[in-house]
Coordinates of C-alpha atoms in Angstrom, one line a residue:
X1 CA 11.2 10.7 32.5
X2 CA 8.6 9.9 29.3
X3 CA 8.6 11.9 26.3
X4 CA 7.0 11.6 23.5
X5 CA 6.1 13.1 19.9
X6 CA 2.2 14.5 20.2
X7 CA 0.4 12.2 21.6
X8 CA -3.2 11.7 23.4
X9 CA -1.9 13.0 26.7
X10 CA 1.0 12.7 29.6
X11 CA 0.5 12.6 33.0
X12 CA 3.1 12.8 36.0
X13 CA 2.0 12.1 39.9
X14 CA 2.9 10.6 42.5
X15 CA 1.4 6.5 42.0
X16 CA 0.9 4.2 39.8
X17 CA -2.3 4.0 39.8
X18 CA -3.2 7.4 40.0
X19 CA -1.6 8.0 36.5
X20 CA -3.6 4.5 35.0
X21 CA -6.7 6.7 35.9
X22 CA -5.7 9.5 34.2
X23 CA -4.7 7.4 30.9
X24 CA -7.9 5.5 30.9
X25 CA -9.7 8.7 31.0
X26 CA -7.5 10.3 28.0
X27 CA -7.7 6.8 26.2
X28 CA -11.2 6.9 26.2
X29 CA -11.5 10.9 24.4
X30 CA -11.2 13.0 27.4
X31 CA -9.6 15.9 27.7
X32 CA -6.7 16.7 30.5
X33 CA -9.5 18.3 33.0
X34 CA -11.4 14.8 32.4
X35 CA -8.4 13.0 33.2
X36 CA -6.9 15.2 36.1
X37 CA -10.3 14.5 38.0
X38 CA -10.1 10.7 37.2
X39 CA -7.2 11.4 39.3
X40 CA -7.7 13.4 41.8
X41 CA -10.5 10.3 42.7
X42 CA -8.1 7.3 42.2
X43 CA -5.1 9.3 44.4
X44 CA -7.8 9.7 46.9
X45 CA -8.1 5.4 46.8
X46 CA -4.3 5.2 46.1
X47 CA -2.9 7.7 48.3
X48 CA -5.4 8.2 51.4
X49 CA -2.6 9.7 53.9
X50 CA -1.4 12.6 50.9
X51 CA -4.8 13.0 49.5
X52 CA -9.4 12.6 50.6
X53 CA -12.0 13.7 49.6
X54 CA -12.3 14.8 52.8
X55 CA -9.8 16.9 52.0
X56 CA -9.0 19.8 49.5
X57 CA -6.8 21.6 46.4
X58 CA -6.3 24.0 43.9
X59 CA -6.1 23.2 40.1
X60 CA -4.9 25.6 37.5
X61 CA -6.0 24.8 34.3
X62 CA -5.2 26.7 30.7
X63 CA -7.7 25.4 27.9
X64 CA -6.5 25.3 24.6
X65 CA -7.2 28.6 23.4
X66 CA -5.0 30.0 26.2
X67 CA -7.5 30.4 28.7
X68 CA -6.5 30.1 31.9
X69 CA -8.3 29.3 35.2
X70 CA -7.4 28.6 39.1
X71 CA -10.2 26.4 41.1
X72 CA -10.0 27.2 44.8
X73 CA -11.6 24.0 46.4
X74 CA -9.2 24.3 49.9
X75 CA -11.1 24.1 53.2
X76 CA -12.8 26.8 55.3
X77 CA -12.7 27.3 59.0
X78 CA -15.3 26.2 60.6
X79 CA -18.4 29.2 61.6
X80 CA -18.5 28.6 65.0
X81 CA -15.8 27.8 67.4
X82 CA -16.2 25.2 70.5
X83 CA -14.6 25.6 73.9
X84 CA -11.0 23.9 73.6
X85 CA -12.0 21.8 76.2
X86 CA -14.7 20.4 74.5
X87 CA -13.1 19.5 71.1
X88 CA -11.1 16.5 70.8
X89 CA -7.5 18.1 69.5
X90 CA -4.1 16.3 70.3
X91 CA -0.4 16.3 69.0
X92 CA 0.9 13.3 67.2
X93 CA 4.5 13.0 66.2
X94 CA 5.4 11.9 62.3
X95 CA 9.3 10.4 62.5
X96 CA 10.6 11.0 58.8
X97 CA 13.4 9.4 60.0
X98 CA 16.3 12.0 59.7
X99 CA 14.1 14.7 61.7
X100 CA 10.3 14.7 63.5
X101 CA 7.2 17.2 62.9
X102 CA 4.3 17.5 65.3
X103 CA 1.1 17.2 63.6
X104 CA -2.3 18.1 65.6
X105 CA -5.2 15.9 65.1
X106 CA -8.7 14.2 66.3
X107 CA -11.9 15.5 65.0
X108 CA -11.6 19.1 66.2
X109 CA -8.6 19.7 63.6
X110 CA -11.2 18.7 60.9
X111 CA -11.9 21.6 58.5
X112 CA -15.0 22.2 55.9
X113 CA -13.9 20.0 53.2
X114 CA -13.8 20.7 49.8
X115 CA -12.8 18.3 47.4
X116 CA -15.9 16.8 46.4
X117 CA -17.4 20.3 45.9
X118 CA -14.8 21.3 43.8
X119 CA -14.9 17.9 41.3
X120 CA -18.3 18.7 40.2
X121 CA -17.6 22.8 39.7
X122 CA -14.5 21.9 37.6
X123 CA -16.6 19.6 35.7
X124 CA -19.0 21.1 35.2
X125 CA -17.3 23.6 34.1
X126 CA -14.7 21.9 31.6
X127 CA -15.7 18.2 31.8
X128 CA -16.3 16.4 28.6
X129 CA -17.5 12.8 29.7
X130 CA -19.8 11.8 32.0
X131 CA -19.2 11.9 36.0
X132 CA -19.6 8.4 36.2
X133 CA -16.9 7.3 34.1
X134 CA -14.4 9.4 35.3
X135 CA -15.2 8.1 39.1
X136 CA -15.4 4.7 37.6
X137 CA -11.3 3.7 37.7
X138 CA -11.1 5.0 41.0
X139 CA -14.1 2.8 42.4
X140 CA -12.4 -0.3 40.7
X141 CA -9.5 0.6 42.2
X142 CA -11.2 0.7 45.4
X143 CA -12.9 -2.7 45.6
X144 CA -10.1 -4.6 44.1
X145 CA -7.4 -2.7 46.1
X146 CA -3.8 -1.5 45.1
X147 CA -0.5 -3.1 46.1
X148 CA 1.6 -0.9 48.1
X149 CA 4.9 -0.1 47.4
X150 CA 8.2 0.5 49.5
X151 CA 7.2 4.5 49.4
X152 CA 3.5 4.1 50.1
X153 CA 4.6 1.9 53.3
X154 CA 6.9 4.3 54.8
X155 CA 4.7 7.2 54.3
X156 CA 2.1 5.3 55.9
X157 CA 5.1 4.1 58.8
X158 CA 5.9 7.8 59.1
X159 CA 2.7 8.9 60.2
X160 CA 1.2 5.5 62.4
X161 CA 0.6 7.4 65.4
X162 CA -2.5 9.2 62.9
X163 CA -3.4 5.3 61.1
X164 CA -3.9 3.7 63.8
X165 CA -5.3 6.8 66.2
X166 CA -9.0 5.3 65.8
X167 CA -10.5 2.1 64.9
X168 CA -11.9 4.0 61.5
X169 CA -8.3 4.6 59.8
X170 CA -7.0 0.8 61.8
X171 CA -9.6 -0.7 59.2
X172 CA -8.1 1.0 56.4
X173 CA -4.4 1.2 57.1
X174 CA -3.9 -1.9 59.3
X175 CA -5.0 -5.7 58.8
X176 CA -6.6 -7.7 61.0
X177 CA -4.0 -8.1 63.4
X178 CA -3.7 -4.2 64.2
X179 CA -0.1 -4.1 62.4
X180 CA 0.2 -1.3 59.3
X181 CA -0.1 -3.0 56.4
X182 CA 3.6 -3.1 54.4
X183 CA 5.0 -3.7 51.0
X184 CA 3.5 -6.1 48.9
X185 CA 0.0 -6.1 50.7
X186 CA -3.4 -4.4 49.1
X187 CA -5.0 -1.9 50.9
X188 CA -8.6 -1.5 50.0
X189 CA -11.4 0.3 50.6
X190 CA -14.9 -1.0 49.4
X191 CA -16.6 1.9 51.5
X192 CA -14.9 3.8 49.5
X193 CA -16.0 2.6 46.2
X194 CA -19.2 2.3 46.9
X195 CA -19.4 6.2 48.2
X196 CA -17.3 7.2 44.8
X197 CA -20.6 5.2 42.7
X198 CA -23.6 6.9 45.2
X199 CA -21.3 10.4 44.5
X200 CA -22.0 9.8 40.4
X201 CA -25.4 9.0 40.8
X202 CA -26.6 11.6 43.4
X203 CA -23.6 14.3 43.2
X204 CA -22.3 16.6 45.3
X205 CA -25.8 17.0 47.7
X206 CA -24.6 13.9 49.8
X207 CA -22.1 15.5 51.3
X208 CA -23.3 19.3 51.5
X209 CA -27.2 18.8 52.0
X210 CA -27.8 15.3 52.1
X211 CA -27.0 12.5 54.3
X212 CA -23.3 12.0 54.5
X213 CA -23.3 15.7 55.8
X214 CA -25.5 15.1 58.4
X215 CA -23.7 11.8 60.0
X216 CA -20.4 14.5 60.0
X217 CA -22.4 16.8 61.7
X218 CA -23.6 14.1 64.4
X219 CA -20.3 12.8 64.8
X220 CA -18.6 16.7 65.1
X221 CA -21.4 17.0 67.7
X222 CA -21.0 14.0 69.6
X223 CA -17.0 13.7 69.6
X224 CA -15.5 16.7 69.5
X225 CA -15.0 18.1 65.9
X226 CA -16.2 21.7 65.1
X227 CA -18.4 20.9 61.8
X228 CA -22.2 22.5 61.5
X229 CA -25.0 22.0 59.1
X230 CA -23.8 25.9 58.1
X231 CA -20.4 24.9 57.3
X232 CA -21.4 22.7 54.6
X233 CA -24.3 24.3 53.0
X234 CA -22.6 27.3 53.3
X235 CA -19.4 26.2 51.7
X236 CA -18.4 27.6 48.1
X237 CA -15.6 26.8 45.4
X238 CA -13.8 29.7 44.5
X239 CA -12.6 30.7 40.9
X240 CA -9.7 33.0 41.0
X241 CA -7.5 34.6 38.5
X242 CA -3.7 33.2 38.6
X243 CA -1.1 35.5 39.7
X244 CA 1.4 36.2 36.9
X245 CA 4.9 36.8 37.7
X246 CA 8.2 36.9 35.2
X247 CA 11.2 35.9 35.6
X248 CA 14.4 36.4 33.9
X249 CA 12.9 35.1 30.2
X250 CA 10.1 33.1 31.5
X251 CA 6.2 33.6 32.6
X252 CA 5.0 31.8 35.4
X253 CA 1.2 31.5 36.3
X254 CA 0.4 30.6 39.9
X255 CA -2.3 30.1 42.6
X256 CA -2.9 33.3 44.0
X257 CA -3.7 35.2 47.4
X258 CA -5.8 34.2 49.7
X259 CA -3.2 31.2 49.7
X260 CA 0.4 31.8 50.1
X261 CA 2.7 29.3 48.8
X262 CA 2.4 31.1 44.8
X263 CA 3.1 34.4 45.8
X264 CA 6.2 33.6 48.2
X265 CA 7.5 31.3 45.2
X266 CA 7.2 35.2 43.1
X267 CA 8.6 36.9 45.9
X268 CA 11.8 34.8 46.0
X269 CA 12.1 34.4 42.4
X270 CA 12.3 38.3 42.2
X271 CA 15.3 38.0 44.7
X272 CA 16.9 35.5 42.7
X273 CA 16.4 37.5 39.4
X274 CA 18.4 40.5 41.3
X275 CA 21.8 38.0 41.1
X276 CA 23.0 36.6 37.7
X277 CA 22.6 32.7 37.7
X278 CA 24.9 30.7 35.1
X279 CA 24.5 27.1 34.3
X280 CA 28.1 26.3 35.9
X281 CA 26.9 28.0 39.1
X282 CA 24.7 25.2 40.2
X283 CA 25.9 23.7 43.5
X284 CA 28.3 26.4 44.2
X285 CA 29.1 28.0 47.4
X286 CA 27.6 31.1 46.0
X287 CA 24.6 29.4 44.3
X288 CA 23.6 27.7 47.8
X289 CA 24.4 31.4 49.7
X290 CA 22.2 33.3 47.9
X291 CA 19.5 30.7 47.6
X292 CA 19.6 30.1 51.3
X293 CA 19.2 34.3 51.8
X294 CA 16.1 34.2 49.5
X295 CA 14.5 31.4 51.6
X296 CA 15.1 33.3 54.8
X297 CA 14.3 36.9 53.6
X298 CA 10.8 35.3 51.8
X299 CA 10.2 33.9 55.4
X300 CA 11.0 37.4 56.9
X301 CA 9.1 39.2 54.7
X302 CA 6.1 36.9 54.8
X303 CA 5.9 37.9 58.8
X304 CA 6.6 41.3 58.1
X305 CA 3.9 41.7 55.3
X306 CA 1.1 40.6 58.0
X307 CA 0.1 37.7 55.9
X308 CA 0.2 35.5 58.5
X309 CA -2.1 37.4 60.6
X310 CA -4.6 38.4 57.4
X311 CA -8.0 37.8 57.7
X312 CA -10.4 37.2 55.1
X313 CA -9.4 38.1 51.1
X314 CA -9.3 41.6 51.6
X315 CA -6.3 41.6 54.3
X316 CA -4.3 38.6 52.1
X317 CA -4.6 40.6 49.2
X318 CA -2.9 43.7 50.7
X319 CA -0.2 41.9 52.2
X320 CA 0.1 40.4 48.3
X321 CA 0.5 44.3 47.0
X322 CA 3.4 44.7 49.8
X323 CA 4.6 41.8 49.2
X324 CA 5.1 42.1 44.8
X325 CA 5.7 45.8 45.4
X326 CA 9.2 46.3 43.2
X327 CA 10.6 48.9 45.6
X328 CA 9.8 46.5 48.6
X329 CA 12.3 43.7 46.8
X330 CA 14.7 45.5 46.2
X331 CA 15.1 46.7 49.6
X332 CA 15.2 42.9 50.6
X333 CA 17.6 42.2 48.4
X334 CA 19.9 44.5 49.0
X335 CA 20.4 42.5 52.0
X336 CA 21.4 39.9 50.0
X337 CA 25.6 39.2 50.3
X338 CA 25.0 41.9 52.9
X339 CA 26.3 39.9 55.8
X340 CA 30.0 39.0 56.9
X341 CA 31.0 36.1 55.4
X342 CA 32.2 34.2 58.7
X343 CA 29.3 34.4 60.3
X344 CA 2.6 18.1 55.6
X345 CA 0.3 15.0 53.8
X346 CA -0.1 16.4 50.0
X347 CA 0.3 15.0 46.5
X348 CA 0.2 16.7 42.9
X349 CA -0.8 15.8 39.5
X350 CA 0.1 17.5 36.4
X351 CA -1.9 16.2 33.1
X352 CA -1.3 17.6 29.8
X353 CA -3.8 16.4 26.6
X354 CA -3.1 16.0 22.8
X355 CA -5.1 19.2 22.3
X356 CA -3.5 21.2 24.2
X357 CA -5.4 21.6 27.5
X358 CA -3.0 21.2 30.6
X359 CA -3.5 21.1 33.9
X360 CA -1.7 21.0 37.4
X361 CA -3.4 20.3 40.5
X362 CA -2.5 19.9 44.3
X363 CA -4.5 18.0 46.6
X364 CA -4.1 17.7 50.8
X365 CA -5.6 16.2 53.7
X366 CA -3.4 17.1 56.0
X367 CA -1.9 13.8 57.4
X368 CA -5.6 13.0 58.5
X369 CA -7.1 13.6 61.2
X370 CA -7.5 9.9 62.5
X371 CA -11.2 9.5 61.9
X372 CA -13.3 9.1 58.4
X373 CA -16.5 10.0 57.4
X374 CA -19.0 7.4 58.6
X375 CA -20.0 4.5 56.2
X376 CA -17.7 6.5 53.6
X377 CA -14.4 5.0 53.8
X378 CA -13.2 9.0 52.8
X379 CA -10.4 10.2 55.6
X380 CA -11.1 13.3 57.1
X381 CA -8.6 16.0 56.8
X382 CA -6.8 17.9 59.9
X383 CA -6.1 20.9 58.4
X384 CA -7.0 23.2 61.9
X385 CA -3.7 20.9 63.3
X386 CA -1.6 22.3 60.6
X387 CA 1.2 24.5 62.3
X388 CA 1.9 26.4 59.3
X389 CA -1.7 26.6 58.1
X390 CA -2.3 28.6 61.3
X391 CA 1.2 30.6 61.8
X392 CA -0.8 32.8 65.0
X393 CA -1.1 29.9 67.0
X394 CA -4.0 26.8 67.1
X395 CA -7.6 27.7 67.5
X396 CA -7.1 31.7 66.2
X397 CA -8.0 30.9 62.9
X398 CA -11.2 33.7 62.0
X399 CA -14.4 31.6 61.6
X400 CA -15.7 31.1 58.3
X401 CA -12.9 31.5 55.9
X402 CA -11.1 30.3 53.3
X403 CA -7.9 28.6 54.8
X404 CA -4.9 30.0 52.9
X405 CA -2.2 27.2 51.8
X406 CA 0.9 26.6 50.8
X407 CA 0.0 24.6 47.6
X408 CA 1.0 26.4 44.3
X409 CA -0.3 24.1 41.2
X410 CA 1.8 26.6 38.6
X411 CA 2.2 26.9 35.0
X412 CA 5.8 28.1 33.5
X413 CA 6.2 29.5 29.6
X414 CA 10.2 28.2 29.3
X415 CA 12.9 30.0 27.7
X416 CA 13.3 27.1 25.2
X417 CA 9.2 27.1 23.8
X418 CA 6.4 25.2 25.1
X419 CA 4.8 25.1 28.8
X420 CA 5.1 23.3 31.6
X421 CA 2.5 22.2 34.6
X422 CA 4.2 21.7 38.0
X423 CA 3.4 21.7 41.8
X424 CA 4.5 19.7 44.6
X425 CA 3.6 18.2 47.7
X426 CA 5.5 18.8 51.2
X427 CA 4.4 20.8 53.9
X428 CA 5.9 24.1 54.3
X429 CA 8.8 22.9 52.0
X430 CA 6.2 23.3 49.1
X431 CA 7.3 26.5 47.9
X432 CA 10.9 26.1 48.3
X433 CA 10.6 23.0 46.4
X434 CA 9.1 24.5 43.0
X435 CA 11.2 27.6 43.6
X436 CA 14.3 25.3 43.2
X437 CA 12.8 23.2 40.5
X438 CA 11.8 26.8 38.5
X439 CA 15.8 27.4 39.4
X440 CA 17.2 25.0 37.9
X441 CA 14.9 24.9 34.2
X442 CA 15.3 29.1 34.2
X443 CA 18.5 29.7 35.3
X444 CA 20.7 26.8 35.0
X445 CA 19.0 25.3 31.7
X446 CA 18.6 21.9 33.0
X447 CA 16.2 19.2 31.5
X448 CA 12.8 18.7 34.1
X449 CA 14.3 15.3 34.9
X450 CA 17.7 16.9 36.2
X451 CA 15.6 19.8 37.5
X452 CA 13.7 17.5 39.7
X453 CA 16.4 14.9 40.8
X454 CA 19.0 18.3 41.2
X455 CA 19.7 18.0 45.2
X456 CA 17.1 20.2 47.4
X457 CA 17.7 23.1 50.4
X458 CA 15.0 24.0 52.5
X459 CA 16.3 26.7 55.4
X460 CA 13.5 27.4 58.5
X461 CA 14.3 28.5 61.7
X462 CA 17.6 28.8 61.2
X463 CA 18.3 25.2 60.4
X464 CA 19.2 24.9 56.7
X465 CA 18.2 20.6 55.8
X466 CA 19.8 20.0 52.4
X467 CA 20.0 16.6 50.4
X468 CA 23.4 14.7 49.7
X469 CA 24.4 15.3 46.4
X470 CA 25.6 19.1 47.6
X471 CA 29.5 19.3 47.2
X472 CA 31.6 20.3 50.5
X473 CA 32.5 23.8 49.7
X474 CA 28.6 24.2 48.6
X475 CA 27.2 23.5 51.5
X476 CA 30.3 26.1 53.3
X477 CA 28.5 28.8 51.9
X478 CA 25.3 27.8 54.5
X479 CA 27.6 28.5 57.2
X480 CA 27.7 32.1 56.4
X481 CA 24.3 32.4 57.0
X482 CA 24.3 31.3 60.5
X483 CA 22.9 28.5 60.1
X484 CA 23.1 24.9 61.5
X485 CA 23.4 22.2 58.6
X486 CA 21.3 19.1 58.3
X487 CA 22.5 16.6 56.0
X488 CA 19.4 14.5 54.9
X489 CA 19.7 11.1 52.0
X490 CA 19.0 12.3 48.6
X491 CA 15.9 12.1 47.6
X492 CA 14.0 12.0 50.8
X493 CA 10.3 12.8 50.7
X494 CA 10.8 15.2 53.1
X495 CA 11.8 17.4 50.2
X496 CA 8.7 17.6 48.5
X497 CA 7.6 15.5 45.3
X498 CA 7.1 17.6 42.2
X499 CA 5.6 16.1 39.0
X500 CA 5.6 17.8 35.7
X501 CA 4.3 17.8 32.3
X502 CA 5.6 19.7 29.6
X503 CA 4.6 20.7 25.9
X504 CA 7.5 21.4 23.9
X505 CA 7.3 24.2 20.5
X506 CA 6.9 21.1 18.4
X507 CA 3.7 19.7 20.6
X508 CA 5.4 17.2 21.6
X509 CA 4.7 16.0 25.3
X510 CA 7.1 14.5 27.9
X511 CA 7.0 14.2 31.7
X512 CA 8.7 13.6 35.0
X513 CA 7.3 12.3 37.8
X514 CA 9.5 12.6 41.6
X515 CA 11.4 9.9 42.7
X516 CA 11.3 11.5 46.4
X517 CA 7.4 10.8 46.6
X518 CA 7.0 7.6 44.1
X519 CA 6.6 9.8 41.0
X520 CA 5.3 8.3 37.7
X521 CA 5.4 9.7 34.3
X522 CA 3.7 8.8 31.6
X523 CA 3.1 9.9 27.5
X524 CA 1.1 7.9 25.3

């Protein structure tokens, strides 16, 4: 953790040399939104299998005057749908080491990306400096490359059936020899640095009407991906009003429908807040019981509530009214204590300025899908490969629509005073992640640095995985549930990596970055 009184700004992520972006930029007079898109480019250098501009996010920003604002710049479905046969689509198999996930990839996973439409409508929206300087760290970082660390190379050993799928990420993963690179080496990406410079001189129309778009669209064409010329013109960032949900003594501010990960975080929370929660509680066999039932009712209830067969706004948004309808949660959790008791690729960056703009945004790519935009050096995202991005099955996803996501980028007003900005990377175990973390500052009044390093449950499928760091009789209480235990080493990525920022009553800034996915902090 780094705290500090006032300040120019604090910023927690998940690298190094993300957060050096986002200090330059507040160094040099910019406000948090300045700095969180200084970021958002350098973790795109920094952290290419979490984060691309080939890729997408969410940020959820609240200006100084209270204001607050969520940017919707995730991926769309492709317009048109090819023949199965004629895509190129293939399962690849990530080895976290405890336990595997199947990823999908190859060109025809690739989605409309967003990311680079979305850092010019958030600037120009709430930018301050110039385009060009807050793209320049991220294209130093680029040319002169960044060391990796013993994180970066396992995430990078996790998923080397996607790095080395084509000769396009081999060039930017591997060295010359075809091996990954590892600890201690640079991985750079001069494409890269020089697209980042052409993107501050020309903008956005490279990629959307210009010629990076078309060299996608030739290469879609030519080896099986599903991108169009109407994809790209046709694609839009969306601004959305947060979704606002209390609990206990606290107000938390989300990302809302047509994404999923925010309003499944409310819906559990409102289970939890039907229990009474002590400090001493944390750990306990009833603690672990009843958050284990509020994960697997939230996962019930989230097929029940036809969210994951919603198409377009208008159906997600009516599965949201079931789904924060009072009536409806208490019925749930009634269940609760109710039975017999022997019975992928993301990263986050929260920023927080002396002014009193904060910020929290989530960025994904998928894992990749094994192939980059042409002369670019930008990895292209595989986000039609991502199981639980499309829950009905692989190529059913409606055409032309706003993919819904996991990713909630959230703001919390604490019992204690002040705000924080969190969100977390992780797959599907986003939500149960910042549900835990919200747990533990609400209910059991623990510091953010505790909050985050606390030990982490994540139940699916009936298989409850749960860090070390549980006591015995803790983890007895799973058994009630059914459930088969997984006992995973604490702090495994596995779990999620959230990084917050906090403004305390005073003004005073402090923040905590993950250990589980290389987290910095930083105040200054």
């Amino acid at each position: 953790m780094s705290s500090g009184k006032n300040g120019t700004g604090a910023v927690a992520c998940g690298h190094p040399a993300t957060a050096a972006a986002a200090r330059e930029i507040l160094e040099d007079g910019g406000t948090a939104f300045d700095a969180v898109l200084a970021a958002l480019c350098a973790a795109a250098v920094a952290e290419p299998v979490l984060s691309s501009l080939g890729g997408g996010g969410f940020l959820l920003a609240q200006t100084a005057e209270g204001e607050r604002r969520l940017y919707d710049f995730f991926v769309d479905t492709p317009r048109e749908k090819r023949r199965a046969e004629e895509i190129s689509f293939y399962p690849v198999l990530a080895d976290f080491g405890t336990a595997t996930q199947e990823f999908h990839i190859g060109l025809g996973a690739a989605a409309v990306p967003g990311a680079v439409k979305g850092l010019f409508a958030i600037h120009a929206d709430l930018g301050s400096l110039p385009m060009a300087r807050l793209i320049a760290p991220a294209a130093r970082l680029a040319r002169e490359g960044v060391e990796l660390r013993a994180g970066d190379a396992f995430i990078h050993k996790v998923v080397e059936p996607i790095a080395t799928a084509h000769d396009d990420t081999k060039a930017l993963l591997c060295g010359s020899d075809g091996r990954l690179l590892t600890q201690g080496e640079r991985l750079r990406n001069p494409a890269l640095a020089e697209a980042l410079e052409a993107l501050a001189e020309e903008g956005e129309r490279l990629l959307y009407a210009g010629p990076w778009g078309a060299a996608l669209v030739a290469l879609s064409q030519q080896e099986g991906g599903q991108l169009t010329q109407a994809d790209l013109a046709g694609y839009r960032v969306e601004r959305r009003r947060p979704l606002i949900q209390r609990y206990r003594t606290a107000e938390l501010a989300t990302n809302p429908p047509p994404s999923t990960g925010g309003l499944l975080i409310c819906f559990a929370l409102g289970l939890l807040a039907e229990r009474s929660l002590a400090p001493g509680d944390f750990g306990s066999p009833e603690h672990l019981r009843l958050l284990g039932e509020a994960m697997e009712l939230t996962a019930r209830a989230r097929g029940e509530s036809g969210l994951n067969e919603a198409e377009g706004a208008d159906e997600a948004e009516a599965a949201a009214q079931w789904l924060l309808d009072p009536e409806l949660r208490r019925r749930y959790a009634a269940e609760i204590g109710a039975r017999p008791t022997t019975a992928r690729g993301t990263t986050h960056i929260s920023v927080a300025d002396g002014a009193g703009n904060i910020a929290a945004m989530t960025l994904s790519n998928g894992e990749g899908c094994g192939r980059t935009l042409p002369g670019t050096g930008i990895v292209l995202n595989n986000m039609l490969g991502e199981e639980d991005l499309n829950p009905r099955g692989f190529h059913t996803w409606p055409p032309g629509t706003r993919i819904g996501s996991m990713m909630a980028p959230s703001l919390v007003g604490l019992p204690g005073g002040g705000i924080a900005a969190l969100g977390s990377g992780g797959s599907n175990r986003i939500r149960t992640a910042i549900l835990q973390v919200l747990s533990n500052l609400i209910d059991f009044a623990m510091p953010p640095e505790e909050a985050i390093a606390a030990p982490r449950l994540h139940i699916e499928r009936g298989l409850a995985n749960a860090e070390d760091g549980f006591s015995e009789s803790g983890l007895a209480g799973l058994q009630d549930l059914g459930c088969e235990t997984l006992l995973w080493p604490q702090g495994n990525l596995f779990f999620g990596g959230v990084h917050l920022v906090r403004r305390g009553r005073d003004g005073g800034l402090s923040a905590v970055g993950d250990p589980r996915r290389g987290g910095v902090a930083e105040v200054f």
